[in-house]
Coordinates of C-alpha atoms and ligand atoms in Angstrom, one line a residue:
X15 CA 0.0 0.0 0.0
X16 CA 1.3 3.1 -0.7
X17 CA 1.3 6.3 1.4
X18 CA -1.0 7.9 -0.6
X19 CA -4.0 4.9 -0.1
X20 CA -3.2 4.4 3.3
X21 CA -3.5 8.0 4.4
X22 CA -7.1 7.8 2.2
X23 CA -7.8 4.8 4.3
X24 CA -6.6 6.1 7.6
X25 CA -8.9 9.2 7.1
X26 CA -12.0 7.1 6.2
X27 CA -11.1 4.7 9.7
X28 CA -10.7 8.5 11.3
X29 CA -14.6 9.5 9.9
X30 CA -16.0 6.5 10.9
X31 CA -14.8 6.4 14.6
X32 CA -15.9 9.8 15.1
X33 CA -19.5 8.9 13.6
X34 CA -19.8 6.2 16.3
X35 CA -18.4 8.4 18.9
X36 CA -20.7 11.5 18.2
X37 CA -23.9 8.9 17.8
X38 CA -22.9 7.2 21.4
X39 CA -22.8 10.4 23.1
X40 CA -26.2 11.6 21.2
X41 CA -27.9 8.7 22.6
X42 CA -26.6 8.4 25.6
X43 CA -27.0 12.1 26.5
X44 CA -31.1 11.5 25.2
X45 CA -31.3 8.8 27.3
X46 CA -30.1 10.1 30.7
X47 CA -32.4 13.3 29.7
X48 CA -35.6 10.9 29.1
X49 CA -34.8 9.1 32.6
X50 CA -34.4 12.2 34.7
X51 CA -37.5 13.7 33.1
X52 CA -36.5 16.3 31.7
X53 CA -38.2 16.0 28.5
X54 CA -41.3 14.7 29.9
X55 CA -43.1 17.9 28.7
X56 CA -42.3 17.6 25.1
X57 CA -43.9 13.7 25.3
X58 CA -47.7 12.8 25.0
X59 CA -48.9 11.8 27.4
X60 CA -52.4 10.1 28.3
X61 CA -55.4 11.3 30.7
X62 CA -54.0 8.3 33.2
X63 CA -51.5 10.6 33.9
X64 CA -53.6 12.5 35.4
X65 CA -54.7 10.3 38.0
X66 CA -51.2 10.0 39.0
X67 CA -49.6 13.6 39.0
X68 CA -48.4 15.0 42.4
X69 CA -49.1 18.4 40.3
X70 CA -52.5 19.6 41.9
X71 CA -52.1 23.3 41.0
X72 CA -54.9 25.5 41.0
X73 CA -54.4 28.8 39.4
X74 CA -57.8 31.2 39.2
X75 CA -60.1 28.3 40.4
X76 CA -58.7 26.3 37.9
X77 CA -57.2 22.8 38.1
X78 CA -54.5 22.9 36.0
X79 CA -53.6 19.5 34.8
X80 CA -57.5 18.9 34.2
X81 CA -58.5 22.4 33.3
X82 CA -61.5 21.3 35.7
X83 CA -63.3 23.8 38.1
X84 CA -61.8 24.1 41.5
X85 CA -64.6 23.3 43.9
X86 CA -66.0 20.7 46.6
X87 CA -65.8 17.2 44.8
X88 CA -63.1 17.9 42.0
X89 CA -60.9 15.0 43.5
X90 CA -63.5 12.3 42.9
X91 CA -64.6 13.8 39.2
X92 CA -60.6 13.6 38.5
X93 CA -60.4 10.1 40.4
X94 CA -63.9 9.0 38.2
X95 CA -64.2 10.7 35.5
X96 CA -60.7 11.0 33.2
X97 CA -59.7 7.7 33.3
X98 CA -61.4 7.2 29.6
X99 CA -61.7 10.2 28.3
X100 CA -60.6 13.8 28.4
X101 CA -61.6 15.5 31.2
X102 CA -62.5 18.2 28.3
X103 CA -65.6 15.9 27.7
X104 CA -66.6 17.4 30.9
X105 CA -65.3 21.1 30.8
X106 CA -67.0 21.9 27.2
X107 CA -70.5 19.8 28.3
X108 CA -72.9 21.6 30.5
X109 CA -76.4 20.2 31.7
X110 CA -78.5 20.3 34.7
X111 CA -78.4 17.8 37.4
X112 CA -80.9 15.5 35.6
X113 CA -78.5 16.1 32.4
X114 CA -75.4 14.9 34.0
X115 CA -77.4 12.1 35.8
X116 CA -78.6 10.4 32.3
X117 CA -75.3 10.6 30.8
X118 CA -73.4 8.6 33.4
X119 CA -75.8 6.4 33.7
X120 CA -75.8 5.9 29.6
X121 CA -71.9 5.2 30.4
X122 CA -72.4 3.4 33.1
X123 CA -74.9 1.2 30.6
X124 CA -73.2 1.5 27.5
X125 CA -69.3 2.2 28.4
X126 CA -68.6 -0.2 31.2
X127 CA -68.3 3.3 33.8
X128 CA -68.4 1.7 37.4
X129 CA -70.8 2.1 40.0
X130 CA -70.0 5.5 41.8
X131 CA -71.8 4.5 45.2
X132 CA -71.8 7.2 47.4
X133 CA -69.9 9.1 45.4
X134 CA -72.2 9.8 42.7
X135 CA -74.3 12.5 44.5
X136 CA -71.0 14.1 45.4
X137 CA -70.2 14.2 41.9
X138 CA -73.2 15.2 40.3
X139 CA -73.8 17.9 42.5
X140 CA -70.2 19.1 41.6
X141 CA -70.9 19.0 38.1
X142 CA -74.6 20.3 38.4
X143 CA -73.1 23.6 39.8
X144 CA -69.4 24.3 37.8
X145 CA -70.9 22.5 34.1
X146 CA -74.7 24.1 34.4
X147 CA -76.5 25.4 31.3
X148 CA -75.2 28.9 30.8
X149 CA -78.1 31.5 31.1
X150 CA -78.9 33.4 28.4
X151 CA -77.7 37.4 28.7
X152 CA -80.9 39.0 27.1
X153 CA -84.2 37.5 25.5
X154 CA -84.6 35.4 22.8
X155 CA -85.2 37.4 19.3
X156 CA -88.6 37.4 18.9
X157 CA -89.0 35.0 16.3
X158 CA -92.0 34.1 13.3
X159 CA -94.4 36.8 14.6
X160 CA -97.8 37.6 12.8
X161 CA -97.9 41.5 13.6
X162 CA -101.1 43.0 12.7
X163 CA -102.5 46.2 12.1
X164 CA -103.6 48.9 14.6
X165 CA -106.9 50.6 12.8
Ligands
HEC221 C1 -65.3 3.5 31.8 C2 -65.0 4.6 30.9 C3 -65.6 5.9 31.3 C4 -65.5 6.6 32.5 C5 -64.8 6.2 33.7 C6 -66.3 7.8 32.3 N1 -66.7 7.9 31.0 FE1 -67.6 9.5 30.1 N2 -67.7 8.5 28.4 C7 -67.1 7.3 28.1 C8 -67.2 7.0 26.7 C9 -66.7 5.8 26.0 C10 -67.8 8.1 26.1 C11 -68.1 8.4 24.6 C12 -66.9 9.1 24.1 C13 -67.0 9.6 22.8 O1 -68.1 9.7 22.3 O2 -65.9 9.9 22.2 C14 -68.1 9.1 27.2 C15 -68.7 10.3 27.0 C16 -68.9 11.2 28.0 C17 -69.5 12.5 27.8 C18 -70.1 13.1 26.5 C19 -71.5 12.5 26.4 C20 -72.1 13.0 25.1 O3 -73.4 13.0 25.1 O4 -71.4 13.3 24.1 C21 -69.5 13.2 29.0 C22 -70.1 14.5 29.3 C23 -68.9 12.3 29.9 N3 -68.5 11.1 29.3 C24 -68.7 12.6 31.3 C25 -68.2 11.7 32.2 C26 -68.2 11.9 33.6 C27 -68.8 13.1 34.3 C28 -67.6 10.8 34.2 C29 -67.4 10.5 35.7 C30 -68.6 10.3 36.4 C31 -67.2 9.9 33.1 N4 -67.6 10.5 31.9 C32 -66.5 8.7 33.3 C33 -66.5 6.5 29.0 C34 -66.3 6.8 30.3

């Protein structure tokens, strides 16, 4: 081999080491960030989580992981209520008390949703007063009126 080859070769032996050096260190660095955490922010993650978070933060009556109302019975609506779905399901729904009733008991028919015992009156009654029908501001337009004529 002459100098010429062997310098080609020794440069392409140089490349590749530093390929498999930079990759390792890539990798390892992601995987001592995905351990500690760190990146668990950028991941998606499911409504389980939920359940689980220490985080139970509140800001403005608010319930931050949950975006759920702050108020007497939140615990057992997070504990009961997001383990299938969103708790958004919730938050963008409002009904009366009879509303709220039907519709867990159509999960608890259709959807396999559990008995809630004694807890059910504690959560309807939460949801009853934070997810009610929204009042109307003003009176409905009056709508498909015959008017008639004053003589
Ligand atoms: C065992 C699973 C399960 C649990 C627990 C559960 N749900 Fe549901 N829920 C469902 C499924 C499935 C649907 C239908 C989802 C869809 O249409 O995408 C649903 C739909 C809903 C809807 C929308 C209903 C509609 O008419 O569109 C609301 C509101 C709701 N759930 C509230 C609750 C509340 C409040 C609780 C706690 C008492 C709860 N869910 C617990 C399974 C569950």
């Amino acid at each position: 081999m002459d100098d010429k080859k062997l310098n080609k070769v020794l440069s392409q032996i140089t490349f590749l080491v530093r390929t498999i050096v930079v990759t390792l260190t890539l990798l390892v660095t992601l995987t001592i960030l995905l351990a500690s955490g760190a990146l668990d922010t950028l991941l998606p993650r499911n409504d389980l989580d939920v359940k689980e978070s220490k985080t139970q933060e509140i800001v403005d009556g608010i319930h931050i992981e949950t975006g759920l109302i702050d108020s007497p019975g939140l615990q057992l609506v997070i504990q009961n209520c997001t383990n299938c779905h969103s708790s958004k399901l919730i938050s963008q729904n409002r009904m009366n008390l009879a509303g709220w009733s039907s519709t867990i008991k159509w999960m608890q028919e259709t959807q396999n949703l559990w008995d809630l015992g004694d807890n059910e009156a504690v959560i309807l009654e939460y949801l009853a007063s934070n997810y009610a029908p929204k009042k109307k501001g003003r009176r409905a337009n009056l709508e498909n009126i015959e008017w008639y004529e004053l003589e």
